[in-house]
């Protein structure tokens, strides 16, 4: 186990489980993760390998005996008849038979209907009347000569969810973890290996939990297929309900006028709409109008007294085009059905989660570590719905006065949700608060910026906040920085800013940083952008960046380049160095001779391998016109990361050459991110270009 796993087991013993065990017990049982983890939590909530092995076999036996496979429904029915009573695990729903004035249950997999249910059971578990609920149930069989009487009787029922949780112990346990450790614990709890995600990517994953902790929260996530958009709503919590976007109706969602029965919003904390996107899809206008009213006012009405509910809405769907295409030709909501591609509906969304920043789910992204039993965490998050943390950022920051009440409410709800998830007992620092505030502002700004494209009557909004120093701190979306040429349209807010303003000391990526269309020696008469001094900050998860865009123009004309980076040790770091050398080779004229020298620190864990890899770069450069050499900094003082050239440039790098997130690798097949730097997501980093007044003395 990792150090984090040990710590998790020390402070949350009995409430955590090893996440890879779900696959070990699932087999061909088509049940949600929270059902399996409920059982694993009963028998495998330990770090003792022997106990885990025994517990897995126990859970497998329970599933083998009591989980109902549709193909074996007849056998289970016969078992119940012969024994008179039998325990089953199945999805159960209940309806009222008005002709007999009695409640009747339907067992989804077992395939039996009109199972007698007493009123007390229905009162104790009202969700059974709305949709199917996974339960452990005792079913009896008593044959009657009366054909109108069903032989099936529901004796006892227990919805699969954990018993009451101690919220104070949860908060006390949180205090034992650093913020980074807590984020990793939550990532493992939802099944992911945190080592395969960057900081921003982790926060985006955890944003999917906000509807579970915030009442009446509306979030949308549109992006490519296969990124796990609906997973958390179908597998994570017994308090969430995932429905297909095409299956939505007014009676099912809000209220049935024929019997006055409230719909899904009255019984579930989260209602998620899967496959919500699709321009060819249609929606009932009356449904859209009721949804808009509910999303804005938390109430709905169908000709009777207004009714209120607390369910949050999550809309997830696939995009048909990439981000630059959408920005150039339409907007980031282009995939929505026409009835929902409506400014009034879109304005009621509190946050737009950029699904295109989330990687396609792959095998190495799943964790083998420990995380909360999802049902335990679901109960904690449900408890947090009654709290309000929206005012906590006011200690450090103030919003722009231009931000409307609706925008402010949206940002505050996102902020409150993030704080509940990460800091349930408080204690967040100013820097941590600012990190979350930027994400909350950006998530609402993405909605508002697209509204300007859809409806020009919306007023201009400058999304910024001020700190204790009174300085304005502007917020931009990642796609705004990555595609300014498409993001801004003439006459829209930011169009002029994108050309000239230096917002918060961070310059826009100018043509001077863009790769030239041809190398100078290919066309001597061509003009190339002039390299300039400046400081540039790059947001995590943006693409389109390469060593050539960052360094190419500044290195042009240099014959001696020194790279100082103490962290060229591991294979991927040395591979970065090789790609830097490849960039120099690709830009130089065939007749030019350039020397590239690396100053780094030894890898105390494996110096021979480090030497072997660095020497392989030298050998690979033979005959190319580039002479690569390297040396250890024996003084131990080379903490700086920079590039110095004999043509007068010094390029300061906070991360050195380690600016890229690990690209997705496949054993069989190819991946562009592994081949082309422009298709990789970057880590958050900055680069500063300084022009020296005199020639730099190169050792």
XYZ file of C-alpha atoms in Angstrom:
699
model
C 0.000 0.000 0.000
C 1.031 3.605 -0.517
C 1.642 6.007 2.356
C -1.697 7.628 1.540
C -3.493 4.265 1.694
C -2.003 3.626 5.139
C -3.200 7.024 6.301
C -6.679 6.459 4.877
C -7.023 3.176 6.734
C -5.725 4.721 9.957
C -8.287 7.530 10.056
C -11.312 6.031 8.277
C -11.155 2.364 9.231
C -14.383 0.583 8.373
C -15.530 3.246 5.909
C -13.059 2.607 3.097
C -12.504 -0.198 0.660
C -9.892 -1.091 -1.914
C -11.401 0.116 -5.155
C -10.126 -2.599 -7.454
C -12.112 -5.159 -5.460
C -15.293 -4.100 -7.241
C -14.053 -5.704 -10.450
C -13.013 -8.782 -8.508
C -16.564 -9.416 -7.280
C -18.740 -7.979 -10.025
C -18.489 -10.799 -12.528
C -21.519 -10.594 -14.818
C -23.745 -8.953 -12.199
C -25.178 -5.790 -13.751
C -25.439 -3.754 -10.568
C -24.277 -0.224 -9.692
C -20.957 0.268 -7.964
C -22.608 1.499 -4.778
C -24.447 -1.830 -4.453
C -21.221 -3.810 -4.716
C -19.329 -1.477 -2.407
C -22.138 -1.703 0.110
C -21.498 -5.436 0.285
C -17.715 -5.021 0.195
C -18.017 -2.526 3.032
C -19.705 -5.184 5.131
C -17.001 -7.790 4.591
C -13.849 -6.163 3.144
C -13.456 -2.802 4.910
C -9.954 -3.677 6.121
C -6.345 -3.670 4.967
C -5.720 -7.249 6.087
C -5.138 -9.315 2.947
C -6.437 -12.551 4.468
C -9.647 -10.868 5.627
C -10.062 -9.222 2.225
C -9.698 -12.562 0.448
C -12.280 -14.145 2.749
C -14.602 -11.160 2.351
C -14.403 -11.286 -1.442
C -15.462 -14.917 -1.432
C -18.348 -14.080 0.924
C -19.570 -11.274 -1.326
C -19.251 -13.488 -4.392
C -21.311 -16.136 -2.638
C -23.993 -13.589 -1.698
C -24.181 -12.379 -5.298
C -24.212 -15.953 -6.603
C -27.086 -16.951 -4.348
C -29.172 -13.814 -4.145
C -28.472 -11.508 -7.093
C -31.106 -12.154 -9.727
C -29.905 -12.555 -13.302
C -32.707 -12.123 -15.824
C -31.689 -15.365 -17.506
C -32.170 -17.233 -14.215
C -35.401 -15.547 -13.135
C -37.432 -18.746 -13.624
C -35.063 -20.731 -11.388
C -35.247 -18.127 -8.606
C -39.049 -18.028 -8.845
C -39.084 -21.802 -8.449
C -36.732 -21.562 -5.446
C -39.061 -19.068 -3.751
C -42.057 -21.332 -4.408
C -40.348 -24.460 -3.071
C -38.879 -22.790 0.002
C -41.797 -20.478 0.647
C -39.417 -17.545 1.207
C -36.140 -16.397 -0.300
C -33.843 -13.362 -0.116
C -33.053 -11.591 -3.402
C -31.039 -8.573 -4.570
C -32.985 -6.779 -7.277
C -34.212 -3.407 -8.505
C -37.712 -2.848 -7.153
C -40.411 -0.278 -7.917
C -43.893 0.133 -6.413
C -47.166 1.450 -7.804
C -50.659 1.944 -6.389
C -53.388 -0.290 -7.789
C -56.444 1.950 -7.484
C -58.849 -0.889 -8.306
C -57.760 -2.948 -5.299
C -56.598 0.007 -3.168
C -53.266 -1.693 -2.559
C -49.593 -1.216 -3.338
C -47.900 -3.605 -5.727
C -44.196 -4.088 -6.336
C -42.412 -5.003 -9.543
C -39.083 -6.852 -9.459
C -37.099 -5.802 -12.499
C -34.770 -8.784 -12.959
C -36.888 -11.403 -11.235
C -39.714 -10.579 -13.644
C -42.592 -10.710 -11.165
C -45.318 -8.086 -10.790
C -48.220 -7.343 -8.495
C -46.193 -8.309 -5.441
C -48.181 -7.287 -2.353
C -46.575 -4.479 -0.342
C -47.869 -3.078 2.929
C -48.422 0.676 3.369
C -45.800 0.945 6.097
C -43.061 -0.133 3.711
C -44.139 2.457 1.146
C -44.223 5.232 3.746
C -40.750 4.287 4.935
C -39.324 4.204 1.392
C -41.309 6.627 -0.812
C -38.704 6.555 -3.617
C -40.069 3.133 -4.531
C -43.096 4.939 -5.975
C -40.974 7.013 -8.353
C -38.411 4.682 -9.864
C -36.542 1.463 -9.304
C -34.447 1.163 -6.143
C -31.847 -1.532 -5.521
C -32.834 -3.508 -2.455
C -32.256 -6.682 -0.495
C -35.712 -8.159 -0.098
C -37.387 -11.225 1.405
C -40.036 -12.538 -0.977
C -42.747 -15.022 0.017
C -44.890 -17.286 -2.132
C -48.403 -18.199 -0.959
C -50.702 -19.659 -3.569
C -54.376 -18.680 -3.460
C -57.366 -20.134 -5.296
C -58.515 -16.592 -5.912
C -57.106 -15.684 -9.321
C -57.239 -11.999 -8.398
C -54.750 -12.500 -5.572
C -51.050 -12.568 -6.421
C -49.095 -15.371 -4.746
C -46.084 -13.072 -4.325
C -45.651 -11.132 -1.092
C -42.901 -8.689 -0.156
C -42.131 -9.470 3.477
C -39.129 -7.246 4.258
C -37.127 -4.808 2.228
C -33.862 -2.951 2.823
C -32.688 -0.379 0.303
C -28.975 -0.834 -0.241
C -27.392 2.102 1.483
C -25.223 2.560 4.515
C -26.624 3.288 7.950
C -26.303 6.700 9.594
C -22.863 8.250 9.456
C -20.998 10.342 12.002
C -20.419 13.659 10.268
C -18.270 15.063 13.081
C -15.891 12.108 12.800
C -15.695 12.732 9.065
C -14.683 16.347 9.630
C -12.158 15.312 12.269
C -10.670 12.795 9.846
C -10.430 15.452 7.124
C -8.230 17.550 9.423
C -5.590 14.793 9.370
C -5.032 15.182 5.615
C -3.371 17.919 3.599
C -5.387 19.426 0.751
C -3.447 17.426 -1.845
C -3.930 14.212 0.122
C -7.649 14.880 0.514
C -8.085 15.527 -3.199
C -6.291 12.249 -3.937
C -8.467 10.416 -1.420
C -11.608 11.729 -3.126
C -10.223 10.794 -6.534
C -9.602 7.255 -5.326
C -13.085 7.218 -3.834
C -14.637 7.778 -7.255
C -12.365 5.087 -8.674
C -9.501 6.997 -10.306
C -5.744 6.846 -9.849
C -4.796 10.423 -8.901
C -1.278 9.970 -10.280
C -2.691 9.995 -13.831
C -4.359 13.408 -13.422
C -3.074 16.943 -13.111
C -4.328 19.277 -10.395
C -6.896 21.011 -12.596
C -8.090 17.702 -14.058
C -8.692 16.407 -10.533
C -10.771 19.458 -9.661
C -12.808 19.057 -12.838
C -13.563 15.451 -11.898
C -14.629 16.545 -8.404
C -16.874 19.260 -9.860
C -19.156 16.423 -10.918
C -19.912 15.938 -7.209
C -21.246 19.470 -6.672
C -24.885 18.565 -7.550
C -24.774 16.047 -4.682
C -23.805 18.707 -2.106
C -25.694 21.735 -3.456
C -29.460 22.034 -3.629
C -30.955 23.189 -6.929
C -27.599 23.305 -8.691
C -27.588 23.172 -12.505
C -24.453 22.023 -14.315
C -23.788 20.975 -17.894
C -20.908 18.935 -19.289
C -20.442 18.552 -23.023
C -17.432 16.840 -24.522
C -16.098 13.882 -26.544
C -17.334 10.334 -26.099
C -15.796 7.981 -23.565
C -14.783 10.483 -20.871
C -17.048 9.040 -18.153
C -19.534 11.932 -18.053
C -22.472 9.852 -16.836
C -20.542 7.338 -14.697
C -20.735 9.265 -11.463
C -24.499 9.756 -11.751
C -25.282 6.110 -12.484
C -22.771 4.366 -10.231
C -21.807 6.701 -7.436
C -24.795 7.468 -5.253
C -28.185 5.990 -4.356
C -29.427 9.585 -4.151
C -28.915 10.308 -7.841
C -30.996 9.209 -10.798
C -29.679 9.006 -14.350
C -32.279 9.153 -17.106
C -31.962 9.329 -20.843
C -32.542 12.779 -22.272
C -35.116 11.289 -24.638
C -37.142 9.764 -21.803
C -38.005 13.020 -20.039
C -41.651 13.935 -19.592
C -43.477 16.434 -17.409
C -45.288 13.794 -15.276
C -42.101 11.775 -14.804
C -39.941 14.758 -13.911
C -42.295 17.114 -12.065
C -45.887 16.101 -11.297
C -48.592 13.858 -12.672
C -51.806 15.887 -12.793
C -53.986 12.799 -12.961
C -53.026 11.650 -9.476
C -51.081 14.623 -8.079
C -47.984 12.481 -7.550
C -44.708 14.411 -7.592
C -42.022 13.267 -10.005
C -38.300 12.664 -9.812
C -37.396 16.141 -8.543
C -39.294 15.466 -5.338
C -37.444 12.287 -4.391
C -33.891 12.506 -5.699
C -31.015 14.802 -4.799
C -29.698 14.751 -8.359
C -31.466 14.126 -11.634
C -28.949 13.655 -14.448
C -29.939 13.758 -18.101
C -27.781 11.388 -20.128
C -27.272 11.773 -23.883
C -28.764 15.231 -23.560
C -27.084 16.588 -26.690
C -28.201 16.014 -30.265
C -29.420 18.608 -32.749
C -31.842 16.094 -34.242
C -33.606 15.573 -30.923
C -36.794 17.388 -30.014
C -38.287 18.348 -26.673
C -41.744 19.347 -25.495
C -41.912 23.133 -25.256
C -44.073 22.931 -22.129
C -41.414 20.726 -20.498
C -38.668 23.200 -21.394
C -40.695 26.085 -19.921
C -41.339 24.240 -16.648
C -37.663 23.259 -16.432
C -36.582 26.880 -16.922
C -38.909 28.048 -14.165
C -37.754 25.316 -11.809
C -34.065 25.961 -12.505
C -34.538 29.651 -11.744
C -37.048 29.592 -8.874
C -36.909 26.049 -7.424
C -40.658 25.747 -8.002
C -42.939 24.370 -10.689
C -46.646 24.390 -11.402
C -49.044 22.652 -13.781
C -52.218 24.596 -13.217
C -52.356 23.751 -9.529
C -50.607 25.216 -6.511
C -46.882 25.816 -7.027
C -44.660 23.068 -5.674
C -41.038 23.248 -4.617
C -38.193 20.739 -4.735
C -34.444 20.580 -4.085
C -33.172 18.286 -6.821
C -30.125 19.451 -8.756
C -29.946 19.014 -12.521
C -26.939 17.703 -14.415
C -26.933 17.655 -18.208
C -24.337 15.513 -19.986
C -23.885 14.915 -23.672
C -21.427 14.424 -26.504
C -20.143 17.130 -28.824
C -19.955 16.614 -32.577
C -17.028 18.960 -33.210
C -13.855 20.109 -31.504
C -13.591 23.389 -29.621
C -12.021 25.601 -32.334
C -14.643 24.451 -34.843
C -17.478 25.316 -32.452
C -15.959 28.686 -31.593
C -15.380 29.571 -35.224
C -18.733 28.429 -36.604
C -21.260 28.505 -33.773
C -20.907 28.234 -29.998
C -20.030 25.722 -27.284
C -23.715 24.808 -26.864
C -24.192 23.910 -30.534
C -24.852 20.219 -29.752
C -27.985 20.932 -27.689
C -31.439 20.157 -29.126
C -33.033 23.278 -30.661
C -35.549 23.708 -27.823
C -32.716 23.810 -25.278
C -30.419 25.943 -27.416
C -32.255 28.842 -25.861
C -30.670 31.787 -24.075
C -33.146 31.695 -21.181
C -32.444 28.009 -20.521
C -28.668 28.387 -20.872
C -28.597 31.412 -18.555
C -30.001 29.230 -15.767
C -26.975 26.937 -15.851
C -24.641 27.641 -12.948
C -21.577 26.049 -14.526
C -20.298 24.610 -17.783
C -17.773 21.825 -17.158
C -15.427 21.605 -20.169
C -15.680 17.929 -21.086
C -13.056 18.320 -23.812
C -10.411 18.773 -21.087
C -11.139 15.332 -19.638
C -9.254 12.392 -21.104
C -10.931 9.340 -22.556
C -11.081 6.767 -19.769
C -8.366 4.126 -20.049
C -7.170 1.227 -17.936
C -4.290 2.867 -16.087
C -6.577 5.643 -14.857
C -8.367 3.314 -12.434
C -7.022 3.023 -8.921
C -5.920 0.058 -6.855
C -5.840 2.219 -3.752
C -8.296 2.774 -0.939
C -11.212 5.174 -1.041
C -14.440 5.837 0.767
C -17.214 3.332 0.326
C -19.205 5.372 -2.169
C -22.419 4.995 -0.212
C -20.715 6.380 2.903
C -19.431 9.375 0.968
C -22.844 9.816 -0.644
C -24.452 10.110 2.786
C -21.840 12.662 3.851
C -22.432 14.730 0.736
C -26.161 14.556 1.299
C -25.702 15.842 4.828
C -23.702 18.759 3.445
C -26.634 19.859 1.271
C -28.123 21.608 4.293
C -24.995 23.742 4.759
C -24.215 27.021 2.962
C -20.577 27.939 2.410
C -21.156 30.584 -0.267
C -20.004 33.476 1.953
C -16.696 31.961 3.019
C -14.660 33.459 0.129
C -15.782 36.963 1.213
C -13.026 36.941 3.829
C -10.446 37.299 1.082
C -12.089 38.398 -2.165
C -14.846 40.502 -3.701
C -16.633 40.011 -7.009
C -16.816 42.567 -9.772
C -19.720 44.969 -9.278
C -20.674 44.381 -12.906
C -21.529 40.763 -12.206
C -25.311 40.323 -12.112
C -27.224 38.673 -9.304
C -27.748 35.540 -11.396
C -24.038 35.337 -12.221
C -23.118 35.957 -8.605
C -25.491 33.233 -7.385
C -24.074 30.784 -9.911
C -20.480 31.482 -8.889
C -21.366 31.340 -5.185
C -23.135 27.974 -5.525
C -20.191 26.466 -7.411
C -17.822 27.889 -4.834
C -19.929 26.612 -1.949
C -20.006 23.133 -3.477
C -16.236 22.993 -3.979
C -15.613 24.155 -0.410
C -17.993 21.534 0.992
C -16.207 18.809 -0.943
C -12.651 19.873 -0.141
C -12.968 21.778 3.153
C -16.067 20.524 4.988
C -14.739 21.861 8.306
C -13.206 25.049 6.898
C -9.525 25.860 7.184
C -8.891 26.759 3.547
C -6.087 29.253 2.954
C -6.354 32.381 0.843
C -4.402 30.723 -1.978
C -6.628 27.637 -1.897
C -9.738 29.816 -1.886
C -8.460 31.757 -4.883
C -7.771 28.585 -6.839
C -11.365 27.439 -6.391
C -12.772 30.918 -6.985
C -11.043 31.128 -10.357
C -12.555 27.771 -11.338
C -16.036 28.860 -10.210
C -15.785 32.151 -12.097
C -14.472 30.440 -15.199
C -17.271 27.860 -15.140
C -19.919 30.596 -15.159
C -17.989 32.796 -17.585
C -18.011 29.947 -20.108
C -21.816 30.033 -19.971
C -22.067 33.817 -20.210
C -19.546 34.213 -23.018
C -21.525 31.802 -25.178
C -24.737 33.684 -24.394
C -23.201 36.742 -26.076
C -22.934 34.682 -29.250
C -26.489 33.339 -28.997
C -28.267 36.512 -27.870
C -26.600 39.878 -28.393
C -29.038 41.577 -25.989
C -27.193 40.199 -22.954
C -25.163 42.952 -21.260
C -21.392 42.978 -21.218
C -19.843 41.430 -18.089
C -16.259 41.736 -16.965
C -15.459 38.651 -14.889
C -12.918 39.700 -12.320
C -12.454 39.731 -8.564
C -10.379 41.825 -6.204
C -8.176 40.768 -3.336
C -7.178 42.586 -0.179
C -4.780 44.692 -2.244
C -7.681 46.048 -4.299
C -6.123 44.850 -7.543
C -8.392 43.498 -10.261
C -7.731 39.867 -11.131
C -9.353 38.909 -14.411
C -10.454 35.384 -15.199
C -10.294 33.650 -18.548
C -11.341 30.244 -19.751
C -8.703 27.861 -21.072
C -10.227 27.865 -24.553
C -10.231 31.675 -24.487
C -6.451 31.643 -24.071
C -5.928 28.782 -26.491
C -8.095 30.085 -29.356
C -8.359 33.876 -29.036
C -8.694 34.190 -32.814
C -12.018 32.299 -32.652
C -13.175 33.022 -29.104
C -13.752 36.725 -29.612
C -16.111 38.022 -32.221
C -16.205 41.591 -33.389
C -18.249 43.682 -31.015
C -18.217 41.143 -28.193
C -16.544 41.701 -24.809
C -12.831 40.948 -24.913
C -12.332 41.397 -28.653
C -10.234 44.516 -28.172
C -8.669 43.210 -24.976
C -7.336 40.170 -26.807
C -5.242 42.370 -29.049
C -3.556 44.719 -26.638
C -4.343 44.452 -22.944
C -1.990 42.978 -20.377
C -4.488 41.589 -17.883
C -3.098 41.020 -14.404
C 0.438 41.043 -15.794
C -0.215 38.073 -18.074
C 0.185 38.788 -21.783
C -1.780 37.003 -24.429
C -0.020 34.427 -26.567
C 1.035 36.531 -29.560
C 2.195 35.689 -33.035
C 5.760 35.832 -31.754
C 5.111 32.546 -29.980
C 3.398 30.820 -32.875
C 5.356 28.428 -35.110
C 6.426 29.808 -38.453
C 4.906 28.238 -41.528
C 8.356 27.592 -43.029
C 11.920 27.544 -41.772
C 13.962 30.639 -42.650
C 16.406 28.688 -44.796
C 13.546 27.248 -46.849
C 12.487 30.708 -47.959
C 15.056 33.407 -47.124
C 12.722 36.167 -48.290
C 9.981 35.169 -45.843
C 9.367 37.245 -42.756
C 9.113 35.570 -39.394
C 7.627 37.005 -36.186
C 10.157 38.912 -34.142
C 10.892 37.354 -30.727
C 9.971 39.646 -27.867
C 10.470 39.975 -24.151
C 7.549 39.108 -21.917
C 6.014 36.944 -19.254
C 3.427 34.334 -20.280
C 1.282 32.153 -18.045
C -0.345 29.000 -19.406
C -3.382 27.380 -17.810
C -3.429 23.685 -17.083
C -5.103 21.454 -19.689
C -4.725 23.736 -22.691
C -3.283 22.301 -25.902
C -1.524 23.722 -28.943
C 1.785 24.331 -27.135
C 5.120 22.888 -28.230
C 8.800 23.579 -27.666
C 8.800 25.176 -31.099
C 6.018 27.649 -30.230
C 7.728 28.484 -26.942
C 11.413 28.612 -27.887
C 11.839 28.333 -31.634
C 11.955 32.019 -32.599
C 14.089 33.002 -29.620
C 16.647 30.298 -30.426
C 16.862 31.283 -34.088
C 20.408 32.365 -34.903
C 21.972 30.936 -31.752
C 25.006 28.687 -32.091
C 25.354 27.864 -28.385
C 22.428 26.933 -26.120
C 22.687 26.041 -22.432
C 19.736 24.331 -20.738
C 19.844 24.311 -16.937
C 17.313 21.909 -15.435
C 18.155 19.812 -12.344
C 15.261 17.463 -13.049
C 16.327 15.671 -16.214
C 16.458 12.322 -14.482
C 13.630 9.952 -15.291
C 12.902 8.513 -18.719
C 10.073 10.920 -19.575
C 12.201 13.919 -18.520
C 15.124 12.776 -20.670
C 12.643 12.187 -23.496
C 11.647 15.854 -23.108
C 15.312 16.791 -23.543
C 15.495 14.666 -26.675
C 12.416 16.411 -28.092
C 14.017 19.792 -27.367
C 17.086 18.717 -29.358
C 14.808 17.462 -32.150
C 13.212 20.906 -32.278
C 16.627 22.568 -32.634
C 17.553 20.149 -35.432
C 14.289 20.731 -37.289
C 14.711 24.529 -37.262
C 18.406 24.832 -38.185
C 19.772 25.163 -41.687
C 21.662 22.047 -42.875
C 24.997 23.887 -42.974
C 24.713 25.371 -39.448
C 26.505 23.912 -36.436
C 24.834 24.326 -33.043
C 25.947 23.173 -29.614
C 23.343 22.254 -26.962
C 24.647 21.759 -23.438
C 22.584 20.452 -20.506
C 23.380 21.151 -16.854
C 21.399 18.847 -14.586
C 21.551 16.957 -11.294
C 22.280 13.263 -10.770
C 19.501 10.781 -10.199
C 20.760 9.307 -6.960
C 18.427 6.365 -7.367
C 19.699 5.278 -10.781
C 22.682 7.229 -12.081
C 23.842 4.529 -14.556
C 20.477 4.548 -16.357
C 20.414 8.351 -16.413
C 23.908 8.436 -17.926
C 22.990 5.807 -20.506
C 19.927 7.743 -21.691
C 21.721 11.109 -21.845
C 24.599 9.590 -23.786
C 22.090 8.094 -26.208
C 20.996 11.641 -27.096
C 24.601 12.556 -27.862
C 24.954 9.493 -30.073
C 21.664 10.216 -31.852
C 22.881 13.718 -32.779
C 26.000 12.530 -34.605
C 25.953 13.872 -38.158
C 23.001 16.227 -37.594
C 24.949 19.441 -37.083
C 23.925 19.565 -33.425
C 26.478 18.674 -30.767
C 24.734 17.617 -27.550
C 26.759 17.530 -24.330
C 25.786 17.336 -20.712
C 27.260 17.637 -17.243
C 26.242 17.311 -13.623
C 26.127 20.426 -11.482
C 28.519 19.232 -8.803
C 28.002 22.348 -6.679
C 24.379 21.441 -6.081
C 23.291 25.030 -6.616
C 21.594 24.654 -10.008
C 18.042 25.072 -8.742
C 17.095 27.478 -11.504
C 15.493 26.221 -14.693
C 16.340 28.312 -17.702
C 17.660 28.389 -21.244
C 20.517 30.796 -22.110
C 21.708 31.453 -25.672
C 24.650 33.239 -27.258
C 22.273 35.419 -29.286
C 21.335 37.284 -26.104
C 18.233 35.535 -24.789
C 17.533 34.100 -21.356
C 14.319 32.071 -21.035
C 13.217 31.404 -17.454
C 11.023 28.333 -16.900
C 9.301 27.503 -13.631
C 8.915 23.845 -14.652
C 11.920 23.506 -16.911
C 11.107 21.295 -19.891
C 8.550 19.315 -17.847
C 5.494 21.214 -19.096
C 3.419 18.372 -20.561
C 1.018 15.996 -18.904
C 1.681 12.349 -19.620
C 0.100 11.475 -22.995
C -2.212 8.512 -23.277
C -0.225 5.445 -24.276
C -1.567 2.350 -25.975
C 0.136 -1.007 -26.247
C -1.538 -1.606 -29.590
C -2.214 1.390 -31.795
C -1.226 5.021 -31.877
C -1.954 8.259 -30.079
C -1.328 11.752 -31.444
C -0.447 13.101 -28.013
C 2.469 10.684 -27.868
C 3.694 11.815 -31.289
C 2.922 15.540 -31.460
C 3.427 17.963 -28.599
C 0.638 20.248 -29.824
C -1.869 17.485 -29.053
C -0.789 17.064 -25.438
C -2.336 18.862 -22.500
C 0.089 21.031 -20.576
C 0.586 21.469 -16.884
C 0.158 24.960 -15.458
C 3.412 26.832 -16.050
C 4.932 30.166 -16.948
C 7.802 31.288 -19.154
C 9.694 34.606 -19.048
C 11.755 35.954 -21.942
C 14.605 38.335 -21.089
C 16.882 40.075 -23.563
C 20.340 40.580 -22.110
C 22.037 43.941 -22.728
C 25.388 42.388 -23.459
C 26.724 39.084 -24.675
C 26.170 36.287 -22.217
C 29.263 34.539 -21.003
C 28.717 30.880 -21.772
C 30.785 28.353 -19.919
